[in-house]
Short mmCIF file of C-alpha atoms and ligand atoms in Angstrom, two decimals:
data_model
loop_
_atom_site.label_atom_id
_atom_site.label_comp_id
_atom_site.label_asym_id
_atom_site.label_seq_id
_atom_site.Cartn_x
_atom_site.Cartn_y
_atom_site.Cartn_z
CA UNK M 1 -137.40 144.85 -1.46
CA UNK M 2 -138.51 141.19 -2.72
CA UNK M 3 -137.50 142.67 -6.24
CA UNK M 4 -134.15 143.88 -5.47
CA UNK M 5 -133.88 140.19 -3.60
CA UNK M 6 -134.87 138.14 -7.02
CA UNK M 7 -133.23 140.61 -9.14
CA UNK M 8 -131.36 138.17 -11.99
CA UNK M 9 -133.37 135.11 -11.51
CA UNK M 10 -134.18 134.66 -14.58
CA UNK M 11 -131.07 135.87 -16.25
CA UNK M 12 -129.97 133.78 -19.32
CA UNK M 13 -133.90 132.26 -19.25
CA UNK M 14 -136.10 132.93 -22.69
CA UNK M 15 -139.59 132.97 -22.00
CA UNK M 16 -142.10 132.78 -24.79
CA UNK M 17 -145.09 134.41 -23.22
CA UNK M 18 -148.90 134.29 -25.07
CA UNK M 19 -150.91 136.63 -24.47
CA UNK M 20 -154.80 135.93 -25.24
CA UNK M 21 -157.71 138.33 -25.51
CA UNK M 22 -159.12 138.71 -21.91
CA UNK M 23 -158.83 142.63 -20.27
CA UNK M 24 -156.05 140.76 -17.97
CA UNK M 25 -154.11 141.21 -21.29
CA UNK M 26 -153.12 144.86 -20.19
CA UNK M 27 -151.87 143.60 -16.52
CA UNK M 28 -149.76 140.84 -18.79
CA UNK M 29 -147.74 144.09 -19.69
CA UNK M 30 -146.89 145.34 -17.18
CA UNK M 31 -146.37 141.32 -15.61
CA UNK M 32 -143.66 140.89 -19.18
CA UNK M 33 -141.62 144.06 -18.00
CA UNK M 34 -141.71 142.46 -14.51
CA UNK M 35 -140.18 139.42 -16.04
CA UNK M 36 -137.34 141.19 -18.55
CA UNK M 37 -136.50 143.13 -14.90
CA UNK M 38 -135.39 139.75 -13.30
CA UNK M 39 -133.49 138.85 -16.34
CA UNK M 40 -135.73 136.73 -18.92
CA UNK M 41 -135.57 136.93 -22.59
CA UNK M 42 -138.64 137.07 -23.72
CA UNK M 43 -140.33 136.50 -27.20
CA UNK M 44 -144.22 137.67 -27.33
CA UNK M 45 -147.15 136.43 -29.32
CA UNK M 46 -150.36 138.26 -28.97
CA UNK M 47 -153.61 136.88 -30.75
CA UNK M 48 -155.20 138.64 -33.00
CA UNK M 49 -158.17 139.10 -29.46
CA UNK M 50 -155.43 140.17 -27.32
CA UNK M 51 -154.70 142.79 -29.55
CA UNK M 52 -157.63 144.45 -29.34
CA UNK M 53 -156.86 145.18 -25.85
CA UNK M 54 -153.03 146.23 -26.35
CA UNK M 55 -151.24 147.14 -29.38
CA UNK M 56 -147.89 145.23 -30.60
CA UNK M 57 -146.47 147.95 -31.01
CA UNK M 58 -147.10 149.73 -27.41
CA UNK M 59 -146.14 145.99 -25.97
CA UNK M 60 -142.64 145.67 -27.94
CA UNK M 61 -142.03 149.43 -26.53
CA UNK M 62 -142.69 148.50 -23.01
CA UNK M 63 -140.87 145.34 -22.93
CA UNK M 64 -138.20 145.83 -25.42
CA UNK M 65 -139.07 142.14 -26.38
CA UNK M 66 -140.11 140.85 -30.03
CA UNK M 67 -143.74 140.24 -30.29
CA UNK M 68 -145.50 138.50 -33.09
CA UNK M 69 -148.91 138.35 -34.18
CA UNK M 70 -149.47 136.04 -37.31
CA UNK M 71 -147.91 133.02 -38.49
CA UNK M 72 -147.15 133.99 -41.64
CA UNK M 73 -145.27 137.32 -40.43
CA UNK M 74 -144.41 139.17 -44.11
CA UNK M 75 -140.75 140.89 -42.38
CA UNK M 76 -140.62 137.83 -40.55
CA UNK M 77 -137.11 135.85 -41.46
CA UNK M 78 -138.28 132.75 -40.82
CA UNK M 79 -140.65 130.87 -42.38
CA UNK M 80 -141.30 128.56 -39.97
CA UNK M 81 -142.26 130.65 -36.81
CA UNK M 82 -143.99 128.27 -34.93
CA UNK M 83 -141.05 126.24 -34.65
CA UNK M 84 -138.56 128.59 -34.41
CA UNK M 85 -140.22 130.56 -31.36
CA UNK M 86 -141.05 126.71 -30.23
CA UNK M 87 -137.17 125.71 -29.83
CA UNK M 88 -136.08 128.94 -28.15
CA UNK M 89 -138.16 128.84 -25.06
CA UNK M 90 -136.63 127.51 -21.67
CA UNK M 91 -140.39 128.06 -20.64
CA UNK M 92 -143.82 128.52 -22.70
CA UNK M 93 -146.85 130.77 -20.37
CA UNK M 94 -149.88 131.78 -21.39
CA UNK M 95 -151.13 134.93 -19.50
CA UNK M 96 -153.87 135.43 -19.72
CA UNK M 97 -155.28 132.42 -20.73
CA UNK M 98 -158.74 132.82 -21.57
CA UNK M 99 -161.41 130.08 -21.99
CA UNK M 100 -161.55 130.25 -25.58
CA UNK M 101 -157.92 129.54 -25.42
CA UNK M 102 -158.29 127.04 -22.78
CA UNK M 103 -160.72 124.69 -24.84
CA UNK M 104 -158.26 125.49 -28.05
CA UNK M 105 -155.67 123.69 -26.10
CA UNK M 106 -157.13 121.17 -24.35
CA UNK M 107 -158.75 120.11 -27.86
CA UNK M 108 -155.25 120.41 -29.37
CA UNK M 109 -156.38 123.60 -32.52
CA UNK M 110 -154.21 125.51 -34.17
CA UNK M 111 -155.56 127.75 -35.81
CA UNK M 112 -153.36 130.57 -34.71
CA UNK M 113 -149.61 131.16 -34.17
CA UNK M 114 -150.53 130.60 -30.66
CA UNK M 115 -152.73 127.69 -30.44
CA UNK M 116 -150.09 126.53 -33.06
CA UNK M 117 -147.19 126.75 -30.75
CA UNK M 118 -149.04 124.93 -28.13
CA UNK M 119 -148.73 122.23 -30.04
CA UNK M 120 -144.88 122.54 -31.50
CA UNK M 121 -144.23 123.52 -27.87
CA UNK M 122 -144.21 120.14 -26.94
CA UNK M 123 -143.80 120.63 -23.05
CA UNK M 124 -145.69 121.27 -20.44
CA UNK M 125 -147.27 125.01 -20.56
CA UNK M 126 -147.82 127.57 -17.64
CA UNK M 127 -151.20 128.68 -18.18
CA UNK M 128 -152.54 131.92 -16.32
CA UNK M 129 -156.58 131.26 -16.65
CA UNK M 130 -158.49 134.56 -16.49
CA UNK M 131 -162.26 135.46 -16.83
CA UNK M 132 -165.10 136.21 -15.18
CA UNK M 133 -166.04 133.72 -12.49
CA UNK M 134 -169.23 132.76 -14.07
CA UNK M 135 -167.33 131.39 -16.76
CA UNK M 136 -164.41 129.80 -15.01
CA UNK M 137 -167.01 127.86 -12.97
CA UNK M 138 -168.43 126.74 -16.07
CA UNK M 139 -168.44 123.00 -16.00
CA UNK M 140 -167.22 122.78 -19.26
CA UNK M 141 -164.55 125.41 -18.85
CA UNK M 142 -163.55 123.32 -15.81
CA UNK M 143 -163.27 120.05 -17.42
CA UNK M 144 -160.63 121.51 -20.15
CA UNK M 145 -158.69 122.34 -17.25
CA UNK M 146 -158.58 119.01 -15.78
CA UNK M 147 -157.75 117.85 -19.46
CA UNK M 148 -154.87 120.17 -19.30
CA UNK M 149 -153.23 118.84 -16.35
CA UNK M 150 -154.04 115.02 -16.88
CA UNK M 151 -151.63 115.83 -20.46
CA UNK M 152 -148.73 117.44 -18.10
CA UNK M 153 -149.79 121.27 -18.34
CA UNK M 154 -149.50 123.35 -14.91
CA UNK M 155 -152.76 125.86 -14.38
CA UNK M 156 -152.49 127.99 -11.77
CA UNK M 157 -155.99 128.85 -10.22
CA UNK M 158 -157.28 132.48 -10.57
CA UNK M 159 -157.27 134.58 -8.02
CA UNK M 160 -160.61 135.29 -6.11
CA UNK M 161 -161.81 138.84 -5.80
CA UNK M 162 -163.45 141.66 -8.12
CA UNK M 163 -163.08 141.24 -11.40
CA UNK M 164 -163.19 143.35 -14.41
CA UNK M 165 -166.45 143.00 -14.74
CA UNK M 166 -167.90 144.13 -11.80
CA UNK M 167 -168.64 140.69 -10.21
CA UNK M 168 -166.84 138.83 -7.07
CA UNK M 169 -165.07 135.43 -7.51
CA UNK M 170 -162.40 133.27 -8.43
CA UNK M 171 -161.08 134.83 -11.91
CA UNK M 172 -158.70 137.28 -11.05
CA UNK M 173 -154.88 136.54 -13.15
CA UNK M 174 -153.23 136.19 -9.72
CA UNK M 175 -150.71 139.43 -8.35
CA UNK M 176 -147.27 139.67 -9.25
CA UNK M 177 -145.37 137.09 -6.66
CA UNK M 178 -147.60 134.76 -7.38
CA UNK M 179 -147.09 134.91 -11.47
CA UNK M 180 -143.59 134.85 -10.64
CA UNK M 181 -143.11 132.40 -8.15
CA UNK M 182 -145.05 130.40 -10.20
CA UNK M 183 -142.80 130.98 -13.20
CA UNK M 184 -139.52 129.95 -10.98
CA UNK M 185 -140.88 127.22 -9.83
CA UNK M 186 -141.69 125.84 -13.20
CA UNK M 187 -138.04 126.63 -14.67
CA UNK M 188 -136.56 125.13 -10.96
CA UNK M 189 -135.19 121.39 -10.90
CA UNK M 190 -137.97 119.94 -8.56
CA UNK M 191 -135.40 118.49 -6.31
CA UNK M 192 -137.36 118.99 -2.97
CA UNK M 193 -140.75 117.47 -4.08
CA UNK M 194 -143.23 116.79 -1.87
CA UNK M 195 -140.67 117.09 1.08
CA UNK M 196 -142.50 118.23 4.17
CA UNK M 197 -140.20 121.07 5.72
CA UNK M 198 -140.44 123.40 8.45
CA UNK M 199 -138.62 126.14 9.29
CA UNK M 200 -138.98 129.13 11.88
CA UNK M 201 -138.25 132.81 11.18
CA UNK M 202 -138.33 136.16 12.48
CA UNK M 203 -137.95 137.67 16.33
CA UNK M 204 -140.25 136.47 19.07
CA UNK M 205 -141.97 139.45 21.48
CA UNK M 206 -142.01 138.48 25.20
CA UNK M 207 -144.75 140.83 26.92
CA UNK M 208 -143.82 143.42 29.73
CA UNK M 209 -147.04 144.81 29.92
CA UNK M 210 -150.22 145.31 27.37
CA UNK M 211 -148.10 147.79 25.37
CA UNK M 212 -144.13 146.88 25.74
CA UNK M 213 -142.33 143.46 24.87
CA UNK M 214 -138.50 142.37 24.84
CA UNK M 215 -137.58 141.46 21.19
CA UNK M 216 -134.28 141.88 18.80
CA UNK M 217 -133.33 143.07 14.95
CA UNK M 218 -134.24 140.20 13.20
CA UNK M 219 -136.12 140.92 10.28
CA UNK M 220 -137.40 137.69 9.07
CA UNK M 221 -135.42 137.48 5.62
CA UNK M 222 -133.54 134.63 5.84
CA UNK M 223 -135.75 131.98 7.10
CA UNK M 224 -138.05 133.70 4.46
CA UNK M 225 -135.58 133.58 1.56
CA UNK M 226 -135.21 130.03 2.70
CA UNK M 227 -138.96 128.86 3.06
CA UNK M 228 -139.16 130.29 -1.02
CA UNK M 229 -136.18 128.57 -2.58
CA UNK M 230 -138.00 125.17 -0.77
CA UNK M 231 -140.99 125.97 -2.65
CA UNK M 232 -139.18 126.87 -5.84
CA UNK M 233 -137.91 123.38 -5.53
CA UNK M 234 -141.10 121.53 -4.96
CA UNK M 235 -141.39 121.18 -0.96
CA UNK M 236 -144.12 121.41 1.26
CA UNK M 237 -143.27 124.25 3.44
CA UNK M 238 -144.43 125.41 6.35
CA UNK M 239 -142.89 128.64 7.96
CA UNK M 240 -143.86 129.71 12.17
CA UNK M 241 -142.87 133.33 12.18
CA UNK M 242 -142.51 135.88 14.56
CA UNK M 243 -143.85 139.28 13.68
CA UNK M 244 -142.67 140.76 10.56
CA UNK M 245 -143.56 143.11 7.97
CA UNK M 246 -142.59 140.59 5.00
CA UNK M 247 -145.47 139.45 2.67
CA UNK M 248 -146.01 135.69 3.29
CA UNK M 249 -144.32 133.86 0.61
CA UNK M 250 -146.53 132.35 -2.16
CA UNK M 251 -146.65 128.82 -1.82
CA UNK M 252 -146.19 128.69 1.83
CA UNK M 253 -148.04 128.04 4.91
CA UNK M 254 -147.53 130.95 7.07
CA UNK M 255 -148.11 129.85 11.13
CA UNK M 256 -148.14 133.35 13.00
CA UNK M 257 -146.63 133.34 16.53
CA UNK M 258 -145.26 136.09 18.59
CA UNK M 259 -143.66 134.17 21.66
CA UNK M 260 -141.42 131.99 22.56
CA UNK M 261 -143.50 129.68 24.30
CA UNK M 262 -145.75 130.09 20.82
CA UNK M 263 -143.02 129.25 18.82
CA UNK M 264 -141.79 126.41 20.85
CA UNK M 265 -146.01 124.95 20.82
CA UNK M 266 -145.68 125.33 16.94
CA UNK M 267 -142.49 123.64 15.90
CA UNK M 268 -143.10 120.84 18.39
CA UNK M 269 -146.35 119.81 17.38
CA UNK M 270 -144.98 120.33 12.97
CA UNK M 271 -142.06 118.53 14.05
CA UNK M 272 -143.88 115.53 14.24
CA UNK M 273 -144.17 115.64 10.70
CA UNK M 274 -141.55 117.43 9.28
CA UNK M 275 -138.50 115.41 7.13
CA UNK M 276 -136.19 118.80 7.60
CA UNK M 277 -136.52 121.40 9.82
CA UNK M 278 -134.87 124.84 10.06
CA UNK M 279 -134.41 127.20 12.93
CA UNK M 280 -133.85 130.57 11.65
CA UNK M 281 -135.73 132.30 13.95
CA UNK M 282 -133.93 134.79 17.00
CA UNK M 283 -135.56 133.75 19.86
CA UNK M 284 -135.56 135.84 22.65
CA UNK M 285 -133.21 133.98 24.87
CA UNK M 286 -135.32 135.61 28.12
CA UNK M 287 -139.02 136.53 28.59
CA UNK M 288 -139.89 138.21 31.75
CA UNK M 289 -141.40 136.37 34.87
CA UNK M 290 -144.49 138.63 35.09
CA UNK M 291 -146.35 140.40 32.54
CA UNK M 292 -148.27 143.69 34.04
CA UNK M 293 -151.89 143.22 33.28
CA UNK M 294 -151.98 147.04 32.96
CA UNK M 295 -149.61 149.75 31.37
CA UNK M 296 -146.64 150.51 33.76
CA UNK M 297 -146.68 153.78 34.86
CA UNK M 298 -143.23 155.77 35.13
CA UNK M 299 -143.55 155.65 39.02
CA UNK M 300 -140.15 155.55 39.74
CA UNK M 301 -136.84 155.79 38.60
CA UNK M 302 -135.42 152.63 38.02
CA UNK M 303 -136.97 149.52 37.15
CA UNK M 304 -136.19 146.00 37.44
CA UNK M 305 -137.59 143.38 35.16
CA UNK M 306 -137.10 139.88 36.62
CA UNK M 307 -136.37 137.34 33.17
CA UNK M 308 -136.80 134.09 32.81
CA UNK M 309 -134.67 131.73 30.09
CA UNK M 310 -137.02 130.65 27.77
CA UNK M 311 -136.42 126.98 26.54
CA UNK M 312 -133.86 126.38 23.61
CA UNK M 313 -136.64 125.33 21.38
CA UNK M 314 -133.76 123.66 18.43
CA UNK M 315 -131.86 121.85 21.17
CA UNK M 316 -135.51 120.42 22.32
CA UNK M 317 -136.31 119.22 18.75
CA UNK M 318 -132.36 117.56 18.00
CA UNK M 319 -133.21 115.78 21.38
CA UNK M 320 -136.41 114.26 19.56
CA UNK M 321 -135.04 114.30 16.57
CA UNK M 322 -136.36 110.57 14.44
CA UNK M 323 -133.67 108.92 12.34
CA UNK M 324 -134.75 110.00 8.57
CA UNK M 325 -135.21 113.97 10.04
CA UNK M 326 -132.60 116.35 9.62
CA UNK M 327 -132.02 119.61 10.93
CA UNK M 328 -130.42 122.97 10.54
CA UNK M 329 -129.70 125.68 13.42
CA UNK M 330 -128.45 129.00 12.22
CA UNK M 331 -125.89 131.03 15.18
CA UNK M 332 -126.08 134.72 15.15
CA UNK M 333 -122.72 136.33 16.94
CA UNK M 334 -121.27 139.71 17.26
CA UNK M 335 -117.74 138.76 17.87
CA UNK M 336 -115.36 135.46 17.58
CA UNK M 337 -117.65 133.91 14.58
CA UNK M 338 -115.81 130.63 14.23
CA UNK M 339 -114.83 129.81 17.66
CA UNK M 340 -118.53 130.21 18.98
CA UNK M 341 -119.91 128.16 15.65
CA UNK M 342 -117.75 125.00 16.23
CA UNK M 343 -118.95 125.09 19.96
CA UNK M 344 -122.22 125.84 18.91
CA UNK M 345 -122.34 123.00 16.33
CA UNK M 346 -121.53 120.78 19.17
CA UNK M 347 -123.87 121.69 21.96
CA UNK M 348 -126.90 122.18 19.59
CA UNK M 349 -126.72 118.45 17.97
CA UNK M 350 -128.08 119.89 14.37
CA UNK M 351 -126.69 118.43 11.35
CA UNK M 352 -126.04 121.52 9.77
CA UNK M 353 -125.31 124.86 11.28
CA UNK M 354 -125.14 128.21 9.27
CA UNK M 355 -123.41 130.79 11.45
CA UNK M 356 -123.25 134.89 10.83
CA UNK M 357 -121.57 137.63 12.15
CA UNK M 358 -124.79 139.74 12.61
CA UNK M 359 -122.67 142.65 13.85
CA UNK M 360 -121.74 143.60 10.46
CA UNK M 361 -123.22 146.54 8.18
CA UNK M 362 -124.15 143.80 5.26
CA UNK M 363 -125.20 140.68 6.90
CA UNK M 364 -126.94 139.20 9.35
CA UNK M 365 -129.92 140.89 10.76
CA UNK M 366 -131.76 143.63 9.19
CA UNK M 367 -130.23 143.77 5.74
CA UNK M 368 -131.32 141.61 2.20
CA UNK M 369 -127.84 139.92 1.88
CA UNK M 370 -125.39 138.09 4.20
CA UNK M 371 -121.99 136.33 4.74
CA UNK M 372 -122.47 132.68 6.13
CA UNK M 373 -120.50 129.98 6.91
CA UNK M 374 -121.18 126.22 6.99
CA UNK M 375 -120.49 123.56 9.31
CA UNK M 376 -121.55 120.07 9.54
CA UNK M 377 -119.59 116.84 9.91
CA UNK M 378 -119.27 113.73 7.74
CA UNK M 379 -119.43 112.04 11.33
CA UNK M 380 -123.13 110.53 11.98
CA UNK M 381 -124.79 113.03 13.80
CA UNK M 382 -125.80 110.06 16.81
CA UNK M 383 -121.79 109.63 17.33
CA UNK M 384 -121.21 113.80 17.30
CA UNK M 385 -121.76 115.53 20.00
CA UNK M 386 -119.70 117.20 22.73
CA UNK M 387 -117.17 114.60 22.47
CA UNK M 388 -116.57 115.50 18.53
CA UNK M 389 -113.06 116.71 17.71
CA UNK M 390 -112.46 120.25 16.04
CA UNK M 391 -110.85 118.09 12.51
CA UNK M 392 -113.96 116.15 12.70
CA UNK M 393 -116.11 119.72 11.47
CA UNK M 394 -115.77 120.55 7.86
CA UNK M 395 -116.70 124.64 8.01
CA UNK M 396 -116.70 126.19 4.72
CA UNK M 397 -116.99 130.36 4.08
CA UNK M 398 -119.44 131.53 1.49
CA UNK M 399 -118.75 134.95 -0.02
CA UNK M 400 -121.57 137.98 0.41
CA UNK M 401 -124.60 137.16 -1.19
CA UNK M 402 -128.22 138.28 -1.45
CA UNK M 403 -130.05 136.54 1.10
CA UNK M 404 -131.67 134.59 -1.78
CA UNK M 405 -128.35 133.02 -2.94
CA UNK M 406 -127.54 132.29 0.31
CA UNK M 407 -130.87 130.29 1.00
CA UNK M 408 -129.66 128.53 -2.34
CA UNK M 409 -126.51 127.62 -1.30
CA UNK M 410 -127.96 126.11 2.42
CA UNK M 411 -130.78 124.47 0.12
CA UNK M 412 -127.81 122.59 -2.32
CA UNK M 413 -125.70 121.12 1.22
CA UNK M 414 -128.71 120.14 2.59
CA UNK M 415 -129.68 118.21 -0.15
CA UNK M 416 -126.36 117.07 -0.58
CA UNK M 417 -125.68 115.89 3.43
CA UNK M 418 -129.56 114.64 3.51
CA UNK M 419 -128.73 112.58 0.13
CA UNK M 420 -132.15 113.99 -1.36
N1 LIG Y 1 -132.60 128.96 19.45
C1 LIG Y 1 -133.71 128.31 19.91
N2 LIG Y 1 -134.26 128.66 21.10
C2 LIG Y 1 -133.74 129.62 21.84
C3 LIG Y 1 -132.58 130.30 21.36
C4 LIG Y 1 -132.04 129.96 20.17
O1 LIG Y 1 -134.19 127.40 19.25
N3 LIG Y 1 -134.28 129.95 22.98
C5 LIG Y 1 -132.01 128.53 18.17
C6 LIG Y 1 -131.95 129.59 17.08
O2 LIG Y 1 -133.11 129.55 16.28
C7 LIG Y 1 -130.71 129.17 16.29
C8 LIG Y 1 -129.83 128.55 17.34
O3 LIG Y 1 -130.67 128.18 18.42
O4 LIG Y 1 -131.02 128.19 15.35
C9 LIG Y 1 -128.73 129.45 17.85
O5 LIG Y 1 -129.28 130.67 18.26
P1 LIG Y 1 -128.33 131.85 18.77
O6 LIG Y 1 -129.17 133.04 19.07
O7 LIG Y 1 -127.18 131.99 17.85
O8 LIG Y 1 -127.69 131.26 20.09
P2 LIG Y 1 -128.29 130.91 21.48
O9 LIG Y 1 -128.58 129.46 21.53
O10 LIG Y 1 -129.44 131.81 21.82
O11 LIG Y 1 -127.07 131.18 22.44
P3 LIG Y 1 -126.37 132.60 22.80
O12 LIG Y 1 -127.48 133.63 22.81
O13 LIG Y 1 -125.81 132.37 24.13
O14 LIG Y 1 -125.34 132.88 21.76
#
C-alpha cells in the first residue's frame, strides 16, 4: 500500500549506490530493486568484498542498473570512472557500509573505485553501517562515525535485533521504510527543519460496552501521508492517532489514543509546543453518556444509546492558539463541498482549511488518493472570523492525487502562508 503511495518518488533521481562486503550486501539487492521501483536511476559499484557475497552479474540482472567493480574497467568507455560516476549522482549511499569501509572513509583512502568516489563525490554521503554489534560498539569503529558526521556525512544507526551472526544488538542495515525514508529525506529540500509539528490522524472509538465502540471510515492516510512529507522535509513531527492498521511512519513520534477525550488530553498538552499543528483526524462528533461495564446482552428489541457531543478539540486549540502558531483543520462532507468549507473556514478560526468530499469512490476516507481543496485568507487570521466576507477566502481546487501529493501540496501553502 505505502509502495503504491511512493510509487515515482524518485523518478528522474540517479543514485550511485556502494555496496561493501558485509552479508547485508545480499539485502542491498533486493533494497536497489526497491529503489529503481520508485523511479531512481541507479549506477552500482560493488567492491571487490561485496562481491564475494553477490555476483555483478546476478546484481545488474536484478536491477537492470550498471554496476562496476574496478577502476580501471577494460569495456569501460571512460577512463576516468571515478569522476564520471561522481558527477552523475543526485545522491551517493553506501549500503552496506561496513567498518572496514567506514575507517576507509573517515581516513579519506582510496584505494578502490569506491573509497575513490568517496572522495570525488564531494558531498555529503548516506552511509548504511552494518556489522555485528560487537564491532559497531567498537570504540574505534564509533569514533569514525562521529568523524563522518563532524565532515557533513549522514549515518543512519543500525537497526537493533539478530544479526547474521547469531548475536542480538544494534547492527542490523535497517528495513525497507527506513532505507528509503532515509534516502528521500536526504534528496528533499530541508525546508521544515527542526520545526516542531503536530498533527492528529485516524478515527477515535467511543466505548459502548467492553466489546462495542462508535467510530467512522477514516483510515488514517492522510494525516499519515502528511506527518511523512514533514519529516522528508526536516520537521520534528509528532503524530496522536486513533487506531489504525498503518505502520508508524519512520521518523515520527507515534502518540496512540483511541478517544476523544484521549485525543483532546494529547493535542492540548503538544500544543504547547507545537509551531504548526494539523487536525486530520475524524473525531467522533458523539461518545455515549454511559459505557456498560459488562457486554450488553440482546435483551430486548430496541436500544437506545444516550450520546454526548464530545468537545471540538481544533476549535479548542485556534481559541489558544499563540501568535507565531499556525494551524490547519481538514472538513470531511458528503454533500455541498464548498458551501460547508467557507462556513467551516469561518467558525473553526484555522488558518488553513483542506476540505474533501469523502462521499466519493476516490477520495476522502478509505482510499490512498484524494481531491482537496484549499482555503485560507490573506486576511490576518485575529481580524477573520465570523464576520469575514465570502471575497475575503481565496479557495483553490487541486486535481486527484495520491494522498502523498496531496500532503505535498498542503506542505508547499503552508510554508508559503506561514512564510517558512
Ligand atoms: N474536529 C475536532 N473535534 C471534533 C470534531 C472535529 O477537532 N469533535 C476537527 C477535525 O479534525 C477537522 C475539523 O474539526 O479538522 C472539521 O471536522 P469535520 O468532521 O469536517 O466537521 P465537524 O466539526 O465535526 O462538523 P460536522 O460533523 O457538523 O460537519
Amino acid at each position: 500500500m505505502i509502495e503504491n503511495a511512493t510509487k515515482g518518488l524518485l523518478e528522474g533521481r540517479r543514485l550511485l549506490l556502494g555496496i561493501a562486503g558485509g552479508i547485508a550486501a545480499c539485502k542491498a539487492v533486493d533494497y536497489s530493486r526497491k529503489l529503481k521501483a520508485l523511479g531512481a536511476e541507479l549506477f552500482i559499484v560493488l567492491t571487490q568484498n561485496a562481491a564475494r557475497f553477490v555476483t555483478p552479474l546476478s546484481v545488474a540482472a536484478l536491477t537492470s542498473s550498471s554496476v562496476h567493480l574496478d577502476m580501471f574497467e577494460p569495456d569501460s568507455s571512460s577512463a576516468m570512472l571515478h569522476i564520471e560516476l561522481a558527477r552523475k549522482a543526485d545522491l551517493f549511499c553506501i549500503l552496506p557500509a561496513t567498518a572496514n569501509t567506514l575507517a576507509k572513509v573517515a581516513c579519506g583512502l582510496a584505494d578502490d573505485l569506491l573509497s575513490t568516489l568517496c572522495l570525488s563525490h564531494g558531498r555529503p554521503i548516506l552511509l548504511f553501517p552494518s556489522m555485528n554489534p560487537v564491532m559497531w560498539q567498537n570504540p574505534v569503529v564509533q569514533a569514525n562515525v562521529r568523524r563522518l558526521k563532524d565532515v557533513g556525512h549522514r549515518v543512519i544507526t543500525p537497526a537493533y535485533g539478530e544479526t547474521a551472526c547469531g548475536e542480538c544488538g544494534e547492527g542490523r542495515l535497517p528495513d525497507w521504510p527506513v532505507v528509503r525514508e532515509a534516502v528521500l529525506k536526504a534528496l528533499t529540500p530541508q525546508t521544515l527543519r527542526d520545526i516542531n509539528i503536530l498533527i492528529s490522524a485516524g478515527p477515535t472509538r467511543e466505548p459502548i460496552d467492553p466489546v462495542r465502540f462508535i467510530s467512522n471510515r477514516s483510515s488514517g492516510r492522510m494525516g499519515y501521508a502528511l506527518a511523512q512529507e514533514a519529516a522528508r522535509r526536516g520537521a520534528e513531527v509528532t503524530l496522536v492517532s486513533g487506531p489504525v492498521s498503518l505502520e508508524p511512519p519512520p521518523g515520527v513520534h507515534v502518540v496512540s489514543v483511541e478517544t476523544a477525550s484521549q485525543m483532546q488530553n494529547a493535542m492540548q498538552t503538544l500544543a504547547q509546543e507545537a509551531r504548526i499543528i494539523v487536525m486530520t483526524a475524524a473525531v467522533s462528533d458523539y461518545a455515549p453518556i454511559v459505557t456498560a461495564q459488562q457486554k450488553l446482552k440482546k435483551t430486548f428489541e430496541t436500544l437506545h444509546l444516550e450520546l454526548q457531543r464530545n468537545p471540538d478539540i481544533l476549535t479548542g486549540l485556534t481559541s489558544s492558539c499563540r501568535p507565531n502558531q499556525f494551524i490547519v483543520g481538514f472538513c470531511a462532507e458528503t454533500e455541498a463541498l464548498r458551501e460547508h468549507a467557507l462556513q467551516k473556514f469561518k467558525a473553526k478560526g484555522v488558518h488553513l482549511l483542506v476540505a474533501n468530499d469523502v462521499s466519493q469512490k476516490d477520495a476522502g476516507f478509505d482510499v490512498e488518493t484524494n481531491r482537496v481543496l484549499l482555503l485560507w485568507s490573506e486576511r490576518p487570521r485575529e481580524q477573520s472570523g465570523p464576520s469575514l466576507r465570502q471575497e475575503e477566502i481565496v479557495v483553490k481546487e487541486l486535481p486527484l492525487l495520491p494522498k502523498d501529493r496531496v500532503a505535498q501540496a498542503i506542505w508547499d501553502k503552508v510554508e508559503q502562508l506561514a512564510g517558512l
